[in-house]
PDB file of C-alpha atoms in Angstrom:
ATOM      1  CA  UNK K   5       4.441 -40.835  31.917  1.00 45.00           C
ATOM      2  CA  UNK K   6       1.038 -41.992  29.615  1.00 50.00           C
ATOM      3  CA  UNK K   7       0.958 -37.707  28.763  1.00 51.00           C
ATOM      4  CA  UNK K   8       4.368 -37.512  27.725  1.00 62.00           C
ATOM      5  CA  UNK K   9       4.427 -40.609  25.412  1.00 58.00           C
ATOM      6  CA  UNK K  10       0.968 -38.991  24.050  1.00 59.00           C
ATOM      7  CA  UNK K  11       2.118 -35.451  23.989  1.00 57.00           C
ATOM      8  CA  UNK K  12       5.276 -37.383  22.180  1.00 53.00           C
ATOM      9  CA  UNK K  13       3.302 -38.686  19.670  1.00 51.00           C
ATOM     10  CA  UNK K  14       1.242 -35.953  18.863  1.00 55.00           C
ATOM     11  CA  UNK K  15       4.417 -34.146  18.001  1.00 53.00           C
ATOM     12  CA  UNK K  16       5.809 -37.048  15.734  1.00 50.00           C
ATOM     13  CA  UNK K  17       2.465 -36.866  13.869  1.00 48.00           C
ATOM     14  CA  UNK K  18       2.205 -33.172  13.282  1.00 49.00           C
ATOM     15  CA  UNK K  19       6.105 -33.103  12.154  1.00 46.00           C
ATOM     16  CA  UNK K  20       5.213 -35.823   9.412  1.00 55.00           C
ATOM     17  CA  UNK K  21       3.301 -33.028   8.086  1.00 74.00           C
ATOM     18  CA  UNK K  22       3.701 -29.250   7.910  1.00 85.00           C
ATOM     19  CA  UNK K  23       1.541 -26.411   9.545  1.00 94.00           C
ATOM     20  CA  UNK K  24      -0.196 -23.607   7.649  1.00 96.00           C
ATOM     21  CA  UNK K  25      -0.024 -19.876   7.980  1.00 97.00           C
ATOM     22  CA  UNK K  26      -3.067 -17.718   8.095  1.00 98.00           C
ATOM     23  CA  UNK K  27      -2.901 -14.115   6.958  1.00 97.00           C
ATOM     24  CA  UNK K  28      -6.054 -12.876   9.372  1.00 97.00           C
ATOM     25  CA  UNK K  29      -6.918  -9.355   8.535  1.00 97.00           C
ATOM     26  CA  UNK K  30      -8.741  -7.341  11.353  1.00 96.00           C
ATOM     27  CA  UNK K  31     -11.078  -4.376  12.615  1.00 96.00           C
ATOM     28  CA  UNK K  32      -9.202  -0.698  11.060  1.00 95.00           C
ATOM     29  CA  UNK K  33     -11.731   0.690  14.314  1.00 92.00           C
ATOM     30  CA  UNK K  34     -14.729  -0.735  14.691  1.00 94.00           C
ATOM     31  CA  UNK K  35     -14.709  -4.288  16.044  1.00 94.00           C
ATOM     32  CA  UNK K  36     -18.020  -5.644  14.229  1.00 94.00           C
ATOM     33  CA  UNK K  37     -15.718  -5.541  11.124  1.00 95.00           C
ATOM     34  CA  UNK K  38     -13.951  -8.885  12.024  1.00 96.00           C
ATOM     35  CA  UNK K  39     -14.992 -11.679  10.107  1.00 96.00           C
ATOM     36  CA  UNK K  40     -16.702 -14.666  11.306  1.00 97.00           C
ATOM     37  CA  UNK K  41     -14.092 -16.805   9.189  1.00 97.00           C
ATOM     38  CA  UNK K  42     -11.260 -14.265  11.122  1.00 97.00           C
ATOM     39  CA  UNK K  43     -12.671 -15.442  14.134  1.00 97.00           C
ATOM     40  CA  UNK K  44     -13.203 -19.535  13.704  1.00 97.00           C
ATOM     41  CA  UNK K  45      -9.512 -19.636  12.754  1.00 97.00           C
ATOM     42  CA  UNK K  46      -7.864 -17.383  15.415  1.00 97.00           C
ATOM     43  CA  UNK K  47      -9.606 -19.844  17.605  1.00 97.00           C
ATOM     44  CA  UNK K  48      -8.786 -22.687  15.893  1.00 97.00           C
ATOM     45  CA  UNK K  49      -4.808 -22.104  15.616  1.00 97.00           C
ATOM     46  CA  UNK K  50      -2.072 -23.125  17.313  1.00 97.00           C
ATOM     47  CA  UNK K  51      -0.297 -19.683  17.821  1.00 97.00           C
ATOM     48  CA  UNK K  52      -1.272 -16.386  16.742  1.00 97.00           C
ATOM     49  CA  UNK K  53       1.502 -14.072  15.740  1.00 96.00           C
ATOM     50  CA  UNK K  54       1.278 -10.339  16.432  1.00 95.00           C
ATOM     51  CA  UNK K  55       2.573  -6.981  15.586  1.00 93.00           C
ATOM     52  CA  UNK K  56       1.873  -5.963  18.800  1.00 93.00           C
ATOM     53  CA  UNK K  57       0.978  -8.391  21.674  1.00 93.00           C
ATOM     54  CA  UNK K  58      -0.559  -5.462  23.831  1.00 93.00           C
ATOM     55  CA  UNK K  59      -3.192  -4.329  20.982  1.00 93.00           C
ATOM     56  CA  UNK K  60      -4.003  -7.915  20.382  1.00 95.00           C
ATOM     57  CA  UNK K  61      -4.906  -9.313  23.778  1.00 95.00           C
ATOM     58  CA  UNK K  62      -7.573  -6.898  23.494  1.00 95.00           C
ATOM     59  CA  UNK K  63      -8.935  -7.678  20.731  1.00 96.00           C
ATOM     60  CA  UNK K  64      -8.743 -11.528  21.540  1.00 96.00           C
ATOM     61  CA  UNK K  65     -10.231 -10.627  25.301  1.00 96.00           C
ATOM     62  CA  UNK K  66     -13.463  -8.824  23.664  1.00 96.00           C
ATOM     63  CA  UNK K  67     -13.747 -12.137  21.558  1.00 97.00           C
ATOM     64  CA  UNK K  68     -13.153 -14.479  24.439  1.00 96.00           C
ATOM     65  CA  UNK K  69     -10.258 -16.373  22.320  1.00 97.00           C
ATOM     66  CA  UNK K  70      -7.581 -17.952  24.113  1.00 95.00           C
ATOM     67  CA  UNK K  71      -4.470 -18.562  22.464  1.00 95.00           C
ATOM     68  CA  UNK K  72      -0.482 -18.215  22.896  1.00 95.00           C
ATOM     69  CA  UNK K  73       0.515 -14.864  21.446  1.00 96.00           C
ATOM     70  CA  UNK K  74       3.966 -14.602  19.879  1.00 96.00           C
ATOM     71  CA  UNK K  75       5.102 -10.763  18.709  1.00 94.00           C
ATOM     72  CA  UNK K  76       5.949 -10.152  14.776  1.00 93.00           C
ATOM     73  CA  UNK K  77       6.775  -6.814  13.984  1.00 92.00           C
ATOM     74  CA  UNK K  78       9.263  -4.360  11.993  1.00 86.00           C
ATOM     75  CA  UNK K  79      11.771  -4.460  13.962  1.00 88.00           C
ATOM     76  CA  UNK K  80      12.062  -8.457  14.459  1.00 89.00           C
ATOM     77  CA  UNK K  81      10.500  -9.415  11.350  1.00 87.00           C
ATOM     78  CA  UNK K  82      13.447 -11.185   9.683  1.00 85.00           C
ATOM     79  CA  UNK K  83      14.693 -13.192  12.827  1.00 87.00           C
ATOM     80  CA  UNK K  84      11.121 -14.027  13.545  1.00 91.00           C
ATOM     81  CA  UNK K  85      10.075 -15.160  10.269  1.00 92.00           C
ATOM     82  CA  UNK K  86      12.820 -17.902  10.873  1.00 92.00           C
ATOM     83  CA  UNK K  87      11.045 -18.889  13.865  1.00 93.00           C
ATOM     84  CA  UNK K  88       7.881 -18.626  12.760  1.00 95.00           C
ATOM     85  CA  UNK K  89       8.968 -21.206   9.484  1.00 94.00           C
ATOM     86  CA  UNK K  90      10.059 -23.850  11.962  1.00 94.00           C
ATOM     87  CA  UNK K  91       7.208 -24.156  14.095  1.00 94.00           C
ATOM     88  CA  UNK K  92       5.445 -24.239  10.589  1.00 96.00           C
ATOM     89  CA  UNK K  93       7.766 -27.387   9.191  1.00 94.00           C
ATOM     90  CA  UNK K  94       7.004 -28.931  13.134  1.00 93.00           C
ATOM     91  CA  UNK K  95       3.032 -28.862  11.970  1.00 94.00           C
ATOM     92  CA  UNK K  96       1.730 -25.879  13.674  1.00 96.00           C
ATOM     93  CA  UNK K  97      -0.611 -23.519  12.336  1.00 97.00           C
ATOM     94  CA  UNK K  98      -0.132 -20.197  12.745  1.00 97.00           C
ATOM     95  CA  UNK K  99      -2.288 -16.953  12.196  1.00 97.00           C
ATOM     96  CA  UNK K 100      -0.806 -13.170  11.298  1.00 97.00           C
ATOM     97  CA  UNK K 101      -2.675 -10.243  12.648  1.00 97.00           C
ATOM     98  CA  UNK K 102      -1.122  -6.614  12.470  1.00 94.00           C
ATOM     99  CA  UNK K 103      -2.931  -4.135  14.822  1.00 93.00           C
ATOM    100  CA  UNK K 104      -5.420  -3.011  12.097  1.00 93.00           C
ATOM    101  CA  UNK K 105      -5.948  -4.538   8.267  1.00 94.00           C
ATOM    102  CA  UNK K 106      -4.418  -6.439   6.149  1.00 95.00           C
ATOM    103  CA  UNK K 107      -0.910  -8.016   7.405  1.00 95.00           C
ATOM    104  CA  UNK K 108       1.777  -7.314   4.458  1.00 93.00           C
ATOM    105  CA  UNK K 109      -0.045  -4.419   3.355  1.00 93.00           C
ATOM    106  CA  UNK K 110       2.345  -1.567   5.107  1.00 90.00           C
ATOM    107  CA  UNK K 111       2.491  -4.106   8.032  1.00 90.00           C
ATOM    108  CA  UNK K 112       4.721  -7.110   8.556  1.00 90.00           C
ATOM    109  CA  UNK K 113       3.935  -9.952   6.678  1.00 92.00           C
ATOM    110  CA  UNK K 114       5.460 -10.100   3.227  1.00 92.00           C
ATOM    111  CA  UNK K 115       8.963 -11.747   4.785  1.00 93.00           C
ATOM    112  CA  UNK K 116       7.084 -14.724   6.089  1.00 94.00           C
ATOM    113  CA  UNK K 117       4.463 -14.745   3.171  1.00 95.00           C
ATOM    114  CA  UNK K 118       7.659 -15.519   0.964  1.00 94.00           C
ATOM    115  CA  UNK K 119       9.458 -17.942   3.290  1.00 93.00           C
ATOM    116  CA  UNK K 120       6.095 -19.883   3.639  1.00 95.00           C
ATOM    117  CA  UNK K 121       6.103 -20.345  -0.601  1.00 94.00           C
ATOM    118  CA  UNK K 122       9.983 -21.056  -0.816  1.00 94.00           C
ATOM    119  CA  UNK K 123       9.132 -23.845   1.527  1.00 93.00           C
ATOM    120  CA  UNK K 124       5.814 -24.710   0.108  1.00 93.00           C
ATOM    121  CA  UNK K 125       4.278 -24.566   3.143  1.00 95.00           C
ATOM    122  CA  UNK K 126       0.455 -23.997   2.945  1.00 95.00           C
ATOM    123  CA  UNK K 127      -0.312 -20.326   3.333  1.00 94.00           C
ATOM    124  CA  UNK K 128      -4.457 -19.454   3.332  1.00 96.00           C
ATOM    125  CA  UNK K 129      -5.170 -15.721   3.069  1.00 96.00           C
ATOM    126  CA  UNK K 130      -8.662 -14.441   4.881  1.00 97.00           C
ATOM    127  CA  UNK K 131     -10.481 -11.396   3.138  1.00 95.00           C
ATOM    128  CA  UNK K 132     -10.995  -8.576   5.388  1.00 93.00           C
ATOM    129  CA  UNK K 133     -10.964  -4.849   6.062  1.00 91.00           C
ATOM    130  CA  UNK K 134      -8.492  -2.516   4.460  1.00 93.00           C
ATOM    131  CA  UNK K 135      -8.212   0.945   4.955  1.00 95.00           C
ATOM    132  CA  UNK K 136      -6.853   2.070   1.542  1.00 95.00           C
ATOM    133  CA  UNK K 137      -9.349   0.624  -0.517  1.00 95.00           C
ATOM    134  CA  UNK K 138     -12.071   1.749   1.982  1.00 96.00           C
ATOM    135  CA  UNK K 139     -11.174   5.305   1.446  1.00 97.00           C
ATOM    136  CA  UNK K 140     -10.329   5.131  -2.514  1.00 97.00           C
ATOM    137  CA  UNK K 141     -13.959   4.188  -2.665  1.00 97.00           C
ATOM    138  CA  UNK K 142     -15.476   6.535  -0.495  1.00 96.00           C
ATOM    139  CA  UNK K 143     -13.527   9.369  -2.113  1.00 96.00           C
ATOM    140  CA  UNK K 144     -15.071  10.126  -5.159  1.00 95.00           C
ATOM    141  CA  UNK K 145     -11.829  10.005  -6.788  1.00 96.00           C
ATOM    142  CA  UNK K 146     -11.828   7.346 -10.154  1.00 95.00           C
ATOM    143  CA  UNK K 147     -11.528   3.704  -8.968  1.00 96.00           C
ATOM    144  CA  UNK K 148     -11.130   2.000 -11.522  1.00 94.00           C
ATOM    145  CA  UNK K 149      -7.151   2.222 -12.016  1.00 94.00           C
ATOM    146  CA  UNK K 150      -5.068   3.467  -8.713  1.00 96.00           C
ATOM    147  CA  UNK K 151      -1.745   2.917  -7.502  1.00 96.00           C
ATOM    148  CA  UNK K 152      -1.434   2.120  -3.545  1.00 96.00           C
ATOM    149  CA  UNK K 153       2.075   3.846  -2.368  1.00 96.00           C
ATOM    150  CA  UNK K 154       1.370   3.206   1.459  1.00 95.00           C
ATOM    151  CA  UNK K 155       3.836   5.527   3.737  1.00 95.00           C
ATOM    152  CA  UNK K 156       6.371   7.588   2.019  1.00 95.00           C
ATOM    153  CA  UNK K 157       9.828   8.333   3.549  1.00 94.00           C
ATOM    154  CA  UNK K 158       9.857  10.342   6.704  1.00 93.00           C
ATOM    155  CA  UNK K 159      13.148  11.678   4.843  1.00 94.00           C
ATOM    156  CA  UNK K 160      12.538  14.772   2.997  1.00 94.00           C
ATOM    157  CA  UNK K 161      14.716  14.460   0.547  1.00 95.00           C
ATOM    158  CA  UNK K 162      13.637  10.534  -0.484  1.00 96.00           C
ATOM    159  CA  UNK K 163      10.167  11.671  -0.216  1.00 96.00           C
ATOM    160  CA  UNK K 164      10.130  14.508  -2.830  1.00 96.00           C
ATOM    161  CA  UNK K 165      12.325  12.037  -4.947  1.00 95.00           C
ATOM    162  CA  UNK K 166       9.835   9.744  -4.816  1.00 96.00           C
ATOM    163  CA  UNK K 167       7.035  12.048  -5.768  1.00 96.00           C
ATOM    164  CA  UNK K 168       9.098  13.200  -8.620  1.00 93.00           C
ATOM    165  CA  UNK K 169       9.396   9.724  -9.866  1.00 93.00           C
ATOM    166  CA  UNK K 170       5.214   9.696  -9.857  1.00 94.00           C
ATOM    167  CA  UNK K 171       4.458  12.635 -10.483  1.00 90.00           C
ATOM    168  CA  UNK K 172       3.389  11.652 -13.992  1.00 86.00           C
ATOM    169  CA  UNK K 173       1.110   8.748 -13.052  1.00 91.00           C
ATOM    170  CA  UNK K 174      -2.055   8.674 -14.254  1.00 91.00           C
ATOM    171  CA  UNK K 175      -3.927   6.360 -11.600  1.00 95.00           C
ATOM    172  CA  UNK K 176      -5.968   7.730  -8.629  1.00 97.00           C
ATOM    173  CA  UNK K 177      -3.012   7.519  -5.508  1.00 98.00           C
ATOM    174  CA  UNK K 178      -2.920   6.170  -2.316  1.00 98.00           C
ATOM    175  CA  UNK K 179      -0.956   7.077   0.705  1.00 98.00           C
ATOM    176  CA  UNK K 180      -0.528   6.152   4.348  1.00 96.00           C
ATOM    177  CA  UNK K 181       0.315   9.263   6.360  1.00 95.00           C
ATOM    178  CA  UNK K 182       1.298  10.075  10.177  1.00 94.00           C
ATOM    179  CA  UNK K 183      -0.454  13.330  11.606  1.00 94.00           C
ATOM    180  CA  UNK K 184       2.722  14.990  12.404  1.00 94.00           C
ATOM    181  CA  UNK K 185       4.098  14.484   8.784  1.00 95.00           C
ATOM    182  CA  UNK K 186       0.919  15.154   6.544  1.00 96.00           C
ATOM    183  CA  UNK K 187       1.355  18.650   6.143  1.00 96.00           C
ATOM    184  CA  UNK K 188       5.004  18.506   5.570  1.00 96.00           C
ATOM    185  CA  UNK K 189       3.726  15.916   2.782  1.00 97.00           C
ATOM    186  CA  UNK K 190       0.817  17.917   1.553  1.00 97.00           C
ATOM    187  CA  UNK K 191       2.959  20.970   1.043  1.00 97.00           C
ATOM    188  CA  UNK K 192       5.648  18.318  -0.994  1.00 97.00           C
ATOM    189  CA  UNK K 193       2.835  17.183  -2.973  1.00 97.00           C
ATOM    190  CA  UNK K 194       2.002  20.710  -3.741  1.00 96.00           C
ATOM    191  CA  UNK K 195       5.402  21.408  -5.105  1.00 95.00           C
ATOM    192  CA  UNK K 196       5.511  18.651  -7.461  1.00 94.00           C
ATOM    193  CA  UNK K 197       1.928  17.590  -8.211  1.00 94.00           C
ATOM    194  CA  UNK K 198       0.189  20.914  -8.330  1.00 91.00           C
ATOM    195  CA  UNK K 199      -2.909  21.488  -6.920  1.00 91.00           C
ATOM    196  CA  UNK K 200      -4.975  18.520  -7.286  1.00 94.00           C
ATOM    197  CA  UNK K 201      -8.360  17.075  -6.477  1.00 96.00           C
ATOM    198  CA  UNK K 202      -7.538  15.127  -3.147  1.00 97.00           C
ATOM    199  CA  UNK K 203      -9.254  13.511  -0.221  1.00 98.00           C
ATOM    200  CA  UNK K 204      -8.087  13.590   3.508  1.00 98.00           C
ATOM    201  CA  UNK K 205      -9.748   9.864   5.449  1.00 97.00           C
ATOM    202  CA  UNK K 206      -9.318   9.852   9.080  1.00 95.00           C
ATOM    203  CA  UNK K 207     -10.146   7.202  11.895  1.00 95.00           C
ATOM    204  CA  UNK K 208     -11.962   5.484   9.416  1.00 96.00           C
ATOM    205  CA  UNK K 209     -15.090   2.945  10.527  1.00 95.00           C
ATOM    206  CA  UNK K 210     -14.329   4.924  13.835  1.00 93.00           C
ATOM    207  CA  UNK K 211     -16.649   7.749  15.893  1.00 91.00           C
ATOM    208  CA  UNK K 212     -14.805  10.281  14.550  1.00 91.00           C
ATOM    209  CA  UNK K 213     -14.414   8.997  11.220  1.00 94.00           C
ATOM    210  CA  UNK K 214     -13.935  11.971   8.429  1.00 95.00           C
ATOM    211  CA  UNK K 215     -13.399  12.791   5.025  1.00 97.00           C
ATOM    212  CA  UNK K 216     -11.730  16.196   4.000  1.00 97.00           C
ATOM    213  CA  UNK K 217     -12.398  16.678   0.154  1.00 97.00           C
ATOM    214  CA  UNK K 218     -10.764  19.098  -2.177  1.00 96.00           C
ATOM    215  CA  UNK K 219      -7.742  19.787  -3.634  1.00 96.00           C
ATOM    216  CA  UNK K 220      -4.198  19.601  -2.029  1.00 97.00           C
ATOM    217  CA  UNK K 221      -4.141  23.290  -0.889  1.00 97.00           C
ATOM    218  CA  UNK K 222      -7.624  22.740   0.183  1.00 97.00           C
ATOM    219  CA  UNK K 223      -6.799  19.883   2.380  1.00 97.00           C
ATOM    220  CA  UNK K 224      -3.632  21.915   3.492  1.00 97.00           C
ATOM    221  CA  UNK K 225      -5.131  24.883   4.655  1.00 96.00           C
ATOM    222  CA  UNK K 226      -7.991  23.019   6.374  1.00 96.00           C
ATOM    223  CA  UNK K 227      -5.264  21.230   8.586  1.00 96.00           C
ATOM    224  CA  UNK K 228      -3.492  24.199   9.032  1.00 94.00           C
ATOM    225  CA  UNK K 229      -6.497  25.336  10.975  1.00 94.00           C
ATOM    226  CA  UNK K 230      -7.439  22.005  12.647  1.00 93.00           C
ATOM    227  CA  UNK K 231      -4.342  20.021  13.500  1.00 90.00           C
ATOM    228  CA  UNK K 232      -4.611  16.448  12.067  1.00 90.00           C
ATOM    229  CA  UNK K 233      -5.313  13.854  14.465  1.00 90.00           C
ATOM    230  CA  UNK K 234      -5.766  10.280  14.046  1.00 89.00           C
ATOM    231  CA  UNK K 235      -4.787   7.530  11.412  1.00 88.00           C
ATOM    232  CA  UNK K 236      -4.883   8.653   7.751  1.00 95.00           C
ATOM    233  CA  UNK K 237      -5.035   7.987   4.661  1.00 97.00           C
ATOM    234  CA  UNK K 238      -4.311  10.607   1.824  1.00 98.00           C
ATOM    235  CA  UNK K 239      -6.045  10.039  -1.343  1.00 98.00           C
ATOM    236  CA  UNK K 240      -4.759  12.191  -4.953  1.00 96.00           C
ATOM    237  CA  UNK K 241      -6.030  12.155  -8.480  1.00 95.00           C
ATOM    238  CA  UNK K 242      -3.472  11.091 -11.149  1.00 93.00           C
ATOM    239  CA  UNK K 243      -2.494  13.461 -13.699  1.00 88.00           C
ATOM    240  CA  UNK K 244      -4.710  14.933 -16.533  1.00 81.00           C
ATOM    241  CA  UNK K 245      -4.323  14.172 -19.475  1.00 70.00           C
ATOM    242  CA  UNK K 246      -4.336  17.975 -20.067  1.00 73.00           C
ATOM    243  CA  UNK K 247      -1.721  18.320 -17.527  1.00 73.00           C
ATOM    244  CA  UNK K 248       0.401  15.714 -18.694  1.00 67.00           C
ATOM    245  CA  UNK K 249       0.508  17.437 -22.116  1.00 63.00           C
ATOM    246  CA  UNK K 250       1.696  21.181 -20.964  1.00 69.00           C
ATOM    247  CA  UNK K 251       4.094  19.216 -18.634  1.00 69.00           C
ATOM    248  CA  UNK K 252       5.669  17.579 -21.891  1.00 64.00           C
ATOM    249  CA  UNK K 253       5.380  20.135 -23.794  1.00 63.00           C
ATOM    250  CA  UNK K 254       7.728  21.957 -21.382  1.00 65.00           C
ATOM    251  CA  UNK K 255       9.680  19.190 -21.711  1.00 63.00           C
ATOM    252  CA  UNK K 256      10.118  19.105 -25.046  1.00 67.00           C
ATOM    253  CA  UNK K 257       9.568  22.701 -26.451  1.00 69.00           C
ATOM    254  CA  UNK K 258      13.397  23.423 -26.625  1.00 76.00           C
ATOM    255  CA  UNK K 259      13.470  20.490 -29.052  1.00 82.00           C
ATOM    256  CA  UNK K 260      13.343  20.386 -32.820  1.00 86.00           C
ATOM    257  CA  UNK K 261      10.008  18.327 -34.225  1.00 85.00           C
ATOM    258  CA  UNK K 262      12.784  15.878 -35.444  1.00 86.00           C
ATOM    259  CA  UNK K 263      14.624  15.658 -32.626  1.00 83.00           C
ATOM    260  CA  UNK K 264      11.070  15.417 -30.621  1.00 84.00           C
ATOM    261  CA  UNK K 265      10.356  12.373 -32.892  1.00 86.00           C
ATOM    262  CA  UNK K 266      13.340  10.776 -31.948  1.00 87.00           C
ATOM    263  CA  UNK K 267      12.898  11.087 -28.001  1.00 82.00           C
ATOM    264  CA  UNK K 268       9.850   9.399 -28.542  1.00 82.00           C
ATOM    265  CA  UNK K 269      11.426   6.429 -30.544  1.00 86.00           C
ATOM    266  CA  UNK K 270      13.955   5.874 -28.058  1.00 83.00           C
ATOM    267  CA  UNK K 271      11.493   5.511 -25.539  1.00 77.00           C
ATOM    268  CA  UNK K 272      10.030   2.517 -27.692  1.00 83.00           C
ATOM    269  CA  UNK K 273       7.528   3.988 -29.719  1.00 85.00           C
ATOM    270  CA  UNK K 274       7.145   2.826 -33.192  1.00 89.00           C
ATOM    271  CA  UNK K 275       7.766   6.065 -35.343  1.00 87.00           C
ATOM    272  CA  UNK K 276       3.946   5.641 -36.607  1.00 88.00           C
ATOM    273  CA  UNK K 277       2.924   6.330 -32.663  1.00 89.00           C
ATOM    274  CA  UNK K 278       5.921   8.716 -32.284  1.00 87.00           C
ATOM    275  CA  UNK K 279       4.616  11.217 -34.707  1.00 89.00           C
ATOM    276  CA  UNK K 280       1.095  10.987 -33.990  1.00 89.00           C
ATOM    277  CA  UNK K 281       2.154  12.169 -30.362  1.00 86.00           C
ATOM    278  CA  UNK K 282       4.839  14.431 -31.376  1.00 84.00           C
ATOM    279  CA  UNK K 283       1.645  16.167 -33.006  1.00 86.00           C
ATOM    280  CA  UNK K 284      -0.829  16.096 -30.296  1.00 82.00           C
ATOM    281  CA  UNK K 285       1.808  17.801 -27.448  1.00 79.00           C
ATOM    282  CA  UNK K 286       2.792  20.317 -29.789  1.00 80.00           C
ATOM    283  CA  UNK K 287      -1.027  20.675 -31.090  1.00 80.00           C
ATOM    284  CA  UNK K 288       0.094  20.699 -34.623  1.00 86.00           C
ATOM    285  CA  UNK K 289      -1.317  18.954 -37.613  1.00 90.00           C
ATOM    286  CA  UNK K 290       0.268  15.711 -37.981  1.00 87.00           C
ATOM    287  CA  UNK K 291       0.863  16.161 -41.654  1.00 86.00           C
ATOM    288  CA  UNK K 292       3.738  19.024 -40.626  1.00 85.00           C
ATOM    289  CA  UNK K 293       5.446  16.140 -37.615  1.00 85.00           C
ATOM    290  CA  UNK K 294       5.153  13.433 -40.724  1.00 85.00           C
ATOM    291  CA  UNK K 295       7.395  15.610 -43.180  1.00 83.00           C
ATOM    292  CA  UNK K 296      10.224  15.984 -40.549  1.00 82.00           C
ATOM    293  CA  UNK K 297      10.464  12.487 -39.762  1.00 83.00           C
ATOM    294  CA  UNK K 298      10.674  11.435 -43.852  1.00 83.00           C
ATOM    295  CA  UNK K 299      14.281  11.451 -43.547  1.00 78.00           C
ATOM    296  CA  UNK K 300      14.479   9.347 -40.414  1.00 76.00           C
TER     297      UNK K 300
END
């Protein structure tokens, strides 16, 4: 009876105020990545919720951590979430792994991340490892603007139509890729892109960790020869600025110099901005764009 009026209590206490959710990144491969921050807290929570129980245990068994494991994953992510924000309102704290890196980052997370701050319930987010910015660096590709795109659509047709739609960017890319879909993807990019400097990472921080530099039909062919194995991720330069100036003047070469002008204008150029870069796709002096826009 004296437990259950304690246990009682303990519960009225921690309901008077609410939990906190920890976003706990962990090991991409090698286990000495974990944090020791990572590790006070999974041993400090109430519950630990998991994208996959199984791969979990395992990690918590190597760390000799003890603690109820709940599962958190794709395909219950919205139902759980709901779950998860009432044990959170009760006063529990609860940490988010994914299998490998940074929850919400191409992994569960970003449902529950938002319920958490519609509720204002105190969310604390741990620094950790993360495979996409691991490889970025180690590519030799520029890091100082990129554009993360994680996993494209296993759909052909949405995945080419969503390399059309970037095709243009400027920023070093970053993509999450199965095995049996990266040559599929590689030959896509190759369509659209055109045969740019890339970078192949596989099994990163792992034995067997490698990096396949090149460009796009470099990387292709290598696979073609060695079938791709392993978690990846698929690095790609942006566009040139060279390359960005043939592909408008393709674009625009069946248009007058006024007419050119004006494209630029709708797109929300001033017409000071317009001309000047009317003149430098066409590569003609700015002097000849300025006398065709008098009039406009």
């Amino acid at each position: 009876m004296k437990y259950t009026v304690e246990k009682y209590w303990r519960r009225m206490v921690k309901s008077l105020n609410k939990g906190k959710l920890y976003i706990c990144p962990t090991p991409i491969g090698n286990l000495e990545d974990i944090t020791l921050r990572v590790l006070r807290i999974l041993k400090e929570v109430d519950t630990i919720a998991a994208e996959d129980t199984r791969h979990t245990i395992n990690l918590l068994r190597h760390f000799d951590i003890q603690k109820p494991l709940t599962s958190y994953h794709e395909h219950n992510e919205k139902n759980k979430s709901q779950y998860l924000l009432n044990k959170l309102l009760e006063g529990e704290t609860i940490a988010l792994v994914s299998d490998a890196g940074m929850p919400g980052i191409s992994d569960p997370g970003e449902v529950l991340v938002k319920a958490c701050i519609e509720h204002d319930i105190p969310l604390e987010i741990l620094p950790g490892a993360t495979a996409g910015i691991l490889a970025l660096v180690a590519s030799g590709l520029p890091t100082r603007r990129f554009a993360f795109e994680g996993f494209l659509e296993r759909d052909k047709k949405k995945r080419r139509e969503r390399l059309e739609k970037i095709k243009l960017e400027d920023r070093s890319l970053i993509f999450y890729e199965a095995p049996h879909r990266v040559i599929d993807t590689l030959q896509d990019m190759m369509d659209i892109f055109g045969d740019r400097k890339a970078v192949l990472a596989r099994e990163l921080t792992k034995r067997y960790e490698e990096f396949i530099r090149g460009s796009l039909k470099e990387v292709y062919q290598y696979l073609q020869e060695n079938p791709p194995k392993g978690e990846m991720v698929l690095l790609c330069e942006g566009i040139s600025l060279e390359e960005e100036v043939r592909r408008e003047r393709e674009v625009f070469e069946h248009l007058t110099i006024k007419e050119h002008i004006l494209t630029f204008i709708e797109e929300g150029l001033e017409k000071k901005e317009a001309i000047k870069k009317v003149a430098k796709v066409r590569k003609i002096p700015k002097s000849d764009v300025y006398k065709e826009s008098i009039d406009l």
